[in-house]
Coordinates of C-alpha atoms in Angstrom, one line a residue:
M1 CA 119.8 84.7 93.6
A2 CA 119.1 83.1 90.2
L3 CA 120.9 82.9 86.9
V4 CA 119.5 82.0 83.6
Q5 CA 121.3 79.4 81.5
H6 CA 120.4 79.2 77.8
S7 CA 120.3 75.6 76.6
P8 CA 120.8 74.6 73.0
C9 CA 117.0 74.3 72.5
A10 CA 116.7 78.0 73.2
R11 CA 114.8 77.5 76.4
S12 CA 115.7 79.4 79.6
V13 CA 116.4 77.4 82.7
S14 CA 116.3 79.1 86.1
L15 CA 119.1 78.0 88.4
R16 CA 118.8 78.5 92.1
W17 CA 122.6 78.4 92.7
P18 CA 125.4 80.6 91.4
T19 CA 127.9 79.8 88.8
F20 CA 131.5 78.9 89.6
L21 CA 134.8 79.8 88.2
Q22 CA 136.3 76.7 86.6
R23 CA 140.0 76.5 86.0
S24 CA 140.8 74.6 82.8
L25 CA 144.1 72.6 82.9
P26 CA 146.2 72.2 79.9
S27 CA 145.5 68.5 79.7
T28 CA 141.7 69.1 79.7
P29 CA 141.0 72.3 78.0
A30 CA 137.5 73.6 78.0
S31 CA 135.7 73.1 74.8
P32 CA 134.5 76.3 73.2
S33 CA 131.4 74.6 71.9
K34 CA 130.3 73.5 75.4
S35 CA 131.1 76.7 77.5
R36 CA 131.1 80.4 77.0
T37 CA 134.4 82.0 78.1
R38 CA 134.6 85.4 79.6
G39 CA 137.8 87.2 80.8
R40 CA 141.4 86.8 79.8
S41 CA 143.8 83.9 79.0
T42 CA 147.2 83.4 80.7
N43 CA 149.5 81.0 79.0
S44 CA 147.8 77.7 78.8
T45 CA 145.4 78.3 81.7
S46 CA 142.1 80.0 81.2
W47 CA 139.2 81.0 83.5
S48 CA 135.6 80.4 82.3
L49 CA 132.2 81.3 83.8
V50 CA 130.1 78.2 83.4
G51 CA 126.8 77.1 84.7
A52 CA 126.7 74.6 87.6
A53 CA 124.8 72.2 85.4
Q54 CA 127.6 72.0 82.9
P55 CA 129.7 68.8 83.2
L56 CA 133.3 69.1 84.5
K57 CA 136.3 67.0 83.7
G58 CA 139.5 66.0 85.5
A59 CA 140.6 67.5 88.8
A60 CA 138.0 70.3 88.5
A61 CA 135.3 67.7 88.6
V62 CA 136.6 66.4 91.9
G63 CA 136.9 69.8 93.4
R64 CA 133.4 70.7 92.2
H65 CA 132.0 67.5 93.7
V66 CA 133.4 68.3 97.1
F67 CA 132.7 72.0 97.2
S68 CA 129.3 72.4 95.5
P69 CA 126.9 71.3 98.3
L70 CA 128.6 73.6 100.8
A71 CA 128.6 76.5 98.4
R72 CA 125.0 76.0 97.4
G73 CA 123.8 76.0 101.1
S74 CA 125.9 79.0 102.0
V75 CA 124.6 81.1 99.1
A76 CA 121.0 80.1 99.8
L77 CA 121.4 81.1 103.4
F78 CA 123.0 84.3 102.4
A79 CA 120.1 85.1 99.9
A80 CA 117.4 84.4 102.5
L81 CA 119.2 86.5 105.1
F82 CA 119.6 89.4 102.6
F83 CA 115.9 89.2 101.8
Y84 CA 114.8 89.5 105.4
L85 CA 117.3 92.2 106.1
L86 CA 115.8 94.1 103.1
I87 CA 112.3 93.8 104.6
A88 CA 113.5 94.9 108.0
F89 CA 115.4 97.8 106.6
S90 CA 112.3 98.9 104.6
W91 CA 110.2 98.7 107.8
L92 CA 112.7 100.7 109.9
Q93 CA 113.0 103.3 107.2
S94 CA 109.3 103.9 107.0
L95 CA 109.1 104.0 110.8
V96 CA 112.1 106.3 111.5
W97 CA 112.4 108.5 108.4
S98 CA 108.8 108.8 107.2
P99 CA 107.3 112.3 107.9
T100 CA 103.8 112.7 109.4
V101 CA 101.2 113.6 106.9
Q102 CA 97.7 115.0 107.4
L103 CA 94.5 113.1 106.4
D104 CA 93.4 116.3 104.6
D105 CA 96.5 116.1 102.5
C106 CA 95.8 112.5 101.6
L107 CA 92.2 113.4 100.5
A108 CA 93.5 116.4 98.5
S109 CA 96.0 114.1 96.7
F110 CA 93.2 111.5 96.0
F111 CA 90.9 114.1 94.5
A112 CA 93.6 116.0 92.6
E113 CA 93.6 116.2 88.9
D114 CA 95.7 113.6 87.0
E115 CA 97.2 114.5 83.7
L116 CA 96.8 111.8 81.1
R117 CA 99.7 111.9 78.7
G118 CA 102.0 109.5 76.9
E119 CA 101.3 105.9 77.9
N120 CA 98.4 107.1 80.1
Q121 CA 96.4 108.7 77.3
Y122 CA 92.7 107.8 77.3
Y123 CA 90.7 106.7 74.3
C124 CA 88.2 109.4 73.2
S125 CA 85.1 107.8 71.6
R126 CA 84.3 111.1 69.8
C127 CA 87.7 111.5 68.3
A128 CA 88.2 107.8 67.9
K129 CA 91.9 108.1 69.0
L130 CA 94.1 108.4 72.1
S131 CA 94.1 111.9 73.5
N132 CA 95.7 113.9 76.3
G133 CA 93.4 114.9 79.1
L134 CA 92.8 115.6 82.8
M135 CA 91.0 113.2 85.1
H136 CA 89.6 114.1 88.5
S137 CA 87.0 112.7 90.9
E138 CA 84.1 114.4 92.7
I139 CA 81.5 113.2 95.2
L140 CA 77.9 113.1 94.0
C141 CA 76.3 112.0 97.3
L142 CA 77.8 111.9 100.8
P143 CA 77.2 108.7 102.9
E144 CA 75.9 108.7 106.4
V145 CA 78.9 106.6 107.4
L146 CA 82.3 107.2 105.7
C147 CA 85.0 104.5 105.7
L148 CA 88.5 105.6 104.8
H149 CA 91.1 102.9 104.0
L150 CA 94.7 103.8 104.5
K151 CA 97.0 101.7 102.3
R152 CA 99.4 100.2 104.8
F153 CA 101.0 97.7 102.4
R154 CA 103.3 98.5 99.5
N155 CA 103.9 96.1 96.7
D156 CA 106.6 97.0 94.3
S157 CA 108.7 95.1 91.8
H158 CA 111.3 94.1 94.5
S159 CA 109.4 93.3 97.7
L160 CA 106.2 93.6 99.7
S161 CA 106.5 95.8 102.7
K162 CA 104.3 97.4 105.3
V163 CA 104.0 101.2 105.4
S164 CA 104.1 102.6 108.9
S165 CA 104.0 106.2 108.0
S166 CA 102.2 108.4 110.4
V167 CA 98.9 109.8 109.2
S168 CA 97.4 112.4 111.5
F169 CA 93.6 112.4 111.4
P170 CA 91.0 114.6 113.1
L171 CA 88.6 113.4 115.7
H172 CA 86.0 116.0 114.9
R173 CA 84.8 118.0 111.9
L174 CA 86.4 116.3 108.9
D175 CA 85.1 118.6 106.1
L176 CA 84.5 117.2 102.6
S177 CA 82.8 120.2 101.1
S178 CA 85.8 120.9 98.9
Y179 CA 85.4 117.6 97.0
L180 CA 81.7 117.8 96.2
H181 CA 80.2 117.9 92.7
P182 CA 78.0 121.0 92.1
S183 CA 74.9 118.8 91.8
C184 CA 75.5 117.2 95.2
P185 CA 72.3 117.8 97.3
D186 CA 73.9 117.2 100.7
K187 CA 73.9 120.1 103.1
V188 CA 75.8 118.4 105.9
T189 CA 79.5 117.9 104.9
T190 CA 81.3 117.4 108.3
Y191 CA 82.1 114.1 109.9
D192 CA 83.2 113.0 113.4
L193 CA 85.4 109.9 114.1
M194 CA 83.5 106.9 115.3
G195 CA 85.9 104.0 115.0
V196 CA 89.5 103.0 114.1
I197 CA 90.7 99.6 112.9
C198 CA 94.4 99.0 113.6
H199 CA 97.0 96.5 112.4
T200 CA 100.1 95.4 114.2
G201 CA 102.7 93.1 112.8
G202 CA 104.3 92.7 109.3
V203 CA 103.4 91.7 105.8
T204 CA 102.9 88.0 106.4
F205 CA 101.7 88.1 110.0
G206 CA 99.9 90.4 112.3
H207 CA 96.8 91.1 114.4
Y208 CA 93.8 93.4 114.1
Y209 CA 92.1 95.3 116.9
C210 CA 89.8 98.4 116.9
Y211 CA 88.6 101.4 118.8
A212 CA 85.0 102.6 118.9
L213 CA 83.1 105.5 120.3
N214 CA 79.9 105.2 122.4
R215 CA 78.1 108.3 121.1
Y216 CA 75.6 108.3 124.0
T217 CA 78.3 108.6 126.6
N218 CA 81.0 110.1 124.3
S219 CA 83.5 107.5 125.6
W220 CA 86.1 105.6 123.6
Y221 CA 86.8 101.8 124.1
E222 CA 89.4 99.4 122.8
F223 CA 88.3 96.1 121.5
D224 CA 91.0 93.4 121.3
D225 CA 89.4 90.0 120.7
T226 CA 87.5 89.4 124.0
L227 CA 89.1 92.3 125.9
V228 CA 87.3 95.6 126.1
N229 CA 89.1 98.5 127.8
P230 CA 88.1 102.2 128.2
V231 CA 90.6 104.6 126.6
E232 CA 91.0 108.4 126.3
A233 CA 90.5 110.3 123.2
A234 CA 94.1 111.3 123.2
D235 CA 95.1 107.6 122.9
V236 CA 93.0 107.3 119.8
A237 CA 94.6 110.4 118.3
A238 CA 98.0 108.8 118.9
L239 CA 97.2 105.9 116.5
A240 CA 98.7 107.8 113.5
S241 CA 101.2 105.1 112.5
R242 CA 98.9 102.1 113.2
A243 CA 95.5 103.2 111.9
Y244 CA 94.4 101.0 109.0
V245 CA 90.7 102.0 108.5
L246 CA 89.0 105.2 109.8
V247 CA 85.2 105.2 110.3
Y248 CA 83.5 108.6 110.3
R249 CA 79.9 109.6 110.8
K250 CA 78.1 112.7 109.7
Q251 CA 77.8 115.3 112.3
N252 CA 74.9 117.8 112.5
E253 CA 74.8 119.9 115.6
N254 CA 71.4 121.3 114.7
I255 CA 69.4 118.1 114.5
A256 CA 69.6 117.1 118.2
P257 CA 67.6 120.1 119.3
L258 CA 65.1 119.4 116.6
R259 CA 64.6 115.8 117.7
M260 CA 64.0 117.0 121.3
Q261 CA 61.4 119.4 120.0
V262 CA 59.6 116.7 118.0
D263 CA 59.6 114.4 121.0
S264 CA 58.1 117.1 123.1
L265 CA 55.4 117.8 120.5
L266 CA 54.5 114.1 120.2
S267 CA 54.2 113.9 124.0
E268 CA 52.0 117.0 124.3
L269 CA 49.8 116.2 121.3
S270 CA 49.5 112.5 121.9
L271 CA 47.5 110.9 119.1
S272 CA 44.1 109.3 119.6
S273 CA 41.8 107.4 117.4
S274 CA 39.4 110.3 117.3
M275 CA 42.0 112.9 116.4
A276 CA 41.2 114.4 113.0
N277 CA 44.1 116.9 112.5
S278 CA 46.8 114.4 111.7
V279 CA 49.1 113.5 108.8
W280 CA 50.5 110.2 107.7
I281 CA 54.3 109.9 107.1
G282 CA 56.5 107.0 106.0
R283 CA 58.1 105.0 108.8
R284 CA 61.3 104.7 106.7
W285 CA 61.9 108.5 106.7
I286 CA 61.0 108.7 110.4
T287 CA 63.7 106.1 111.1
R288 CA 66.2 108.2 109.1
F289 CA 65.2 111.3 111.1
F290 CA 65.9 109.8 114.5
N291 CA 69.1 108.0 113.4
F292 CA 70.7 110.0 110.6
S293 CA 72.5 113.3 110.8
D294 CA 71.0 114.3 107.5
P295 CA 67.7 112.4 106.7
G296 CA 67.1 114.3 103.5
P297 CA 63.7 115.5 102.2
V298 CA 60.5 113.9 103.5
N299 CA 59.6 111.1 101.2
N300 CA 56.2 109.4 101.2
E301 CA 56.7 107.7 97.9
D302 CA 57.6 104.4 99.6
F303 CA 53.9 103.7 100.2
L304 CA 52.2 105.9 97.5
C305 CA 51.6 104.9 93.9
N306 CA 51.9 107.1 90.9
H307 CA 48.3 108.3 91.4
G308 CA 49.0 109.5 94.9
Y309 CA 47.1 106.8 96.8
F310 CA 48.2 103.9 98.9
K311 CA 49.8 100.9 97.0
P312 CA 47.3 98.0 97.0
L313 CA 50.1 95.4 97.5
L314 CA 51.1 97.1 100.8
W315 CA 47.6 97.7 102.2
E316 CA 47.5 94.5 104.2
H317 CA 50.6 95.5 106.1
R318 CA 50.1 99.3 106.1
D319 CA 51.0 99.7 109.8
D320 CA 54.6 98.7 108.9
F321 CA 54.9 101.5 106.3
V322 CA 53.2 104.5 107.8
F323 CA 53.2 106.5 111.0
E324 CA 50.6 109.1 112.2
I325 CA 51.9 112.5 113.4
P326 CA 50.3 115.8 114.2
T327 CA 50.1 118.4 111.5
K328 CA 52.3 120.7 113.6
V329 CA 55.1 118.2 113.5
W330 CA 54.6 117.7 109.7
N331 CA 54.9 121.4 109.1
L332 CA 58.1 121.5 111.2
F333 CA 59.5 118.7 109.0
I334 CA 58.6 120.4 105.7
E335 CA 59.9 123.7 106.9
R336 CA 63.2 122.2 107.8
F337 CA 63.7 119.4 105.2
G338 CA 61.2 119.9 102.4
G339 CA 59.7 117.0 100.5
G340 CA 56.2 115.5 100.7
P341 CA 53.5 115.0 99.6
M342 CA 51.1 115.5 102.6
V343 CA 48.7 112.5 103.2
R344 CA 45.6 113.2 105.2
T345 CA 43.8 109.9 104.7
L346 CA 44.9 106.5 103.6
E347 CA 43.0 105.2 100.6
V348 CA 43.8 102.2 98.3
C349 CA 44.3 103.3 94.7
A350 CA 41.3 102.0 92.8
T351 CA 43.2 102.3 89.4
C352 CA 46.2 100.2 90.6
K353 CA 43.8 97.7 92.2
S354 CA 41.9 97.3 88.9
T355 CA 45.2 96.9 87.0
L356 CA 46.5 94.2 89.4
R357 CA 43.2 92.4 89.0
A358 CA 43.5 92.4 85.2
L359 CA 47.1 91.2 85.5
D360 CA 46.1 88.4 87.8
E361 CA 43.4 87.3 85.3
R362 CA 45.9 87.4 82.4
R363 CA 48.4 85.5 84.5
Q364 CA 46.0 82.7 85.2
Y365 CA 44.8 82.5 81.6
E366 CA 48.3 82.3 80.0
R367 CA 49.5 79.8 82.6
A368 CA 46.5 77.4 82.1
E369 CA 46.5 77.8 78.3
F370 CA 50.3 77.1 78.1
L371 CA 49.9 73.9 80.1
R372 CA 47.0 72.8 78.0
L373 CA 48.9 73.3 74.7
R374 CA 52.0 71.7 76.1
K375 CA 50.1 68.4 76.5
L376 CA 49.0 68.2 72.9
P377 CA 51.0 66.2 70.3
I378 CA 54.0 68.1 69.1
T379 CA 54.2 68.4 65.3
S380 CA 56.8 71.2 65.2
Q381 CA 58.9 73.3 67.6
C382 CA 60.0 76.9 67.8
V383 CA 62.9 78.6 69.5
I384 CA 62.4 81.1 72.3
S385 CA 65.0 83.0 74.3
A386 CA 65.7 81.2 77.7
K387 CA 66.1 84.6 79.4
W388 CA 62.7 85.9 78.2
F389 CA 61.0 82.6 78.9
S390 CA 62.4 82.6 82.5
S391 CA 60.9 86.1 83.0
W392 CA 57.6 85.0 81.7
V393 CA 57.5 82.0 84.1
N394 CA 58.3 84.4 87.0
F395 CA 55.3 86.5 85.9
V396 CA 52.7 83.7 85.6
E397 CA 54.0 82.3 88.9
G398 CA 53.5 85.6 90.7
H399 CA 57.1 86.2 91.4
Q400 CA 57.1 89.5 89.5
I401 CA 54.3 92.0 89.2
N402 CA 54.6 93.3 85.6
P403 CA 54.7 91.0 82.6
P404 CA 57.8 90.8 80.4
G405 CA 58.1 92.9 77.3
P406 CA 58.1 91.7 73.7
I407 CA 59.8 88.4 73.0
T408 CA 63.5 89.0 72.3
N409 CA 64.9 86.2 70.2
L410 CA 67.6 88.4 68.7
D411 CA 69.8 87.6 71.7
V412 CA 70.0 84.0 70.5
L413 CA 69.5 84.4 66.7
D414 CA 71.7 86.3 64.2
P415 CA 70.4 87.3 60.7
V416 CA 72.3 85.6 57.9
P417 CA 73.5 88.2 55.3
S418 CA 72.0 87.7 51.8
S419 CA 72.6 89.5 48.5
D420 CA 69.0 88.8 47.4
S421 CA 66.8 91.4 49.0
K422 CA 63.6 89.5 47.9
H423 CA 64.7 86.3 49.6
P424 CA 63.2 85.9 53.1
L425 CA 65.5 86.7 55.9
T426 CA 67.1 83.7 57.5
Y427 CA 68.7 83.3 60.9
Q428 CA 71.4 81.2 62.6
F429 CA 72.1 80.5 66.2
R430 CA 74.4 82.8 68.1
R431 CA 77.3 80.8 69.6
G432 CA 77.0 80.3 73.3
S433 CA 73.4 81.6 73.4
A434 CA 70.7 80.0 75.7
W435 CA 67.4 79.1 74.1
E436 CA 64.5 76.7 74.7
P437 CA 62.4 74.6 72.3
I438 CA 58.7 75.0 72.7
S439 CA 55.8 73.7 70.7
T440 CA 54.4 75.8 67.8
G441 CA 51.1 76.1 69.7
C442 CA 52.8 77.5 72.8
W443 CA 54.8 79.9 70.6
E444 CA 51.7 81.2 68.9
L445 CA 50.1 81.8 72.4
L446 CA 53.1 83.8 73.6
F447 CA 53.7 85.6 70.3
K448 CA 50.0 86.7 70.2
S449 CA 50.2 88.2 73.7
Y450 CA 53.6 89.8 73.6
G451 CA 54.7 90.1 70.0
G452 CA 58.4 90.5 69.2
G453 CA 60.3 87.6 67.7
P454 CA 61.6 86.7 65.2
T455 CA 59.9 83.4 64.7
Y456 CA 62.3 80.5 64.1
V457 CA 60.9 77.0 63.5
L458 CA 63.3 74.1 64.2
P459 CA 63.8 72.0 61.0
V460 CA 63.9 68.8 63.0
I461 CA 62.1 67.9 66.1
S462 CA 64.6 66.9 68.7
S463 CA 64.3 66.6 72.5
S464 CA 67.9 67.6 72.9
P465 CA 69.0 70.0 70.2
S466 CA 72.7 70.3 69.7
T467 CA 72.8 74.1 70.0
A468 CA 71.3 74.1 73.5
T469 CA 73.3 73.1 76.5
L470 CA 72.1 70.3 78.8
D471 CA 71.8 72.8 81.7
D472 CA 69.5 75.0 79.7
E473 CA 67.2 72.1 78.8
N474 CA 67.1 71.0 82.4
A475 CA 66.3 74.5 83.5
S476 CA 63.5 74.8 81.0
D477 CA 62.0 71.4 82.0
K478 CA 62.2 72.4 85.7
E479 CA 60.4 75.7 85.1
V480 CA 57.6 74.0 83.1
D481 CA 57.4 71.1 85.6
D482 CA 56.9 73.7 88.4
L483 CA 53.9 75.0 86.4
D484 CA 52.6 71.5 86.2
D485 CA 53.1 70.9 90.0
D486 CA 51.4 74.1 90.9
D487 CA 48.5 73.2 88.6
E488 CA 48.1 69.8 90.3
E489 CA 48.1 71.4 93.7
E490 CA 45.3 73.8 92.6
E491 CA 43.2 70.9 91.4
E492 CA 43.7 69.1 94.7
E493 CA 42.6 72.2 96.6
E494 CA 39.5 72.5 94.5

């Protein structure tokens, strides 16, 4: 319990002990300027409510000196006891009087429409004002594994408490079809329970343990630290008041027979090196087929380029990306899942290979020319965006395939407004922007290759410009030094 006492300097002081009633004797009346009186007066004796920090006089001071420590300790003990009793009562109330709700009801409440009115109005960019409206959520794509978090802790303005309400959840066939967006491509919308995480204890203490299903034996197990015990499905269903996280997995009853059929065909039509009637399929999709309840359409774009041939960068490790299957199995996949395209033979894309060769030549030229120009005497310097320069370094070092786009110095330079339209446009540094100083020769090399801009020549040559941070300069020097180190290593190899 705390009271606020207003001091003459208009500051609020929080007191951790209660105020006391002070009896003012006729010989030592309470000064109106030092205390605020509340109540009634009887003859020459008055009762006043004063803060414990206010000085007392006479006999009252003696009584206050003797009684205050005991009173403070008693009130503090009473306040602590009241706080814990409040928490216990809240826990018992949620345990005894809370009704059992269904998980479907929780999902329906989560996806229900919310009316936005009053303080909850949203800002409409088209109307440029706050407007009333309705807000709701829909699922665009269903996951293979669905994790539902039940909020077991309540935090209100008075206290933090644990919610032990019973939430009944299904072990099989949790259907989410009612919450899908019309454009959702998923055909499998039902889930089976695979695991439950539980919490026991209170708000400030507790213990976590879980239950998991072995889908091959259809058996449930309890995992509590190092202890593992088999349990019945009915025991898992009885965790309505302790379940904290529910883990569901998509369930497709029709895919298991299809997997058996594919295994049988692969065994009968075992592939050989001389087999001509075969098709190549991506290993990634095959993995999804044998592990996911809904693998989605067949997708061979993982290893195919835009021209329909094998990507040159993956050719050396092609066995890690493709898998050979009979045409009969391919037709079965396409009939059931759709997708494609069909790949009869594996050929490296000549167009992509030529493009990569040209990019490699450009990479080597720009890198060597930049290092050559950097070693020349510097007469003037230009500004370049640190972000763009870092992207260019990654390109010439081979860390990214495609070169960066045009130079974007407008993220570090702002045009200065001018009333004279004939006057050349000038720029100033944007506060907090990251840029790098490079020689004019290096700037002309990059500007000729990539374009963009704008060009900004530093008025004074300085190795540590005031507008750039020390970290930015160190980062720039480190990137260029890496180019120098790589160049020296290549010379040693030659």
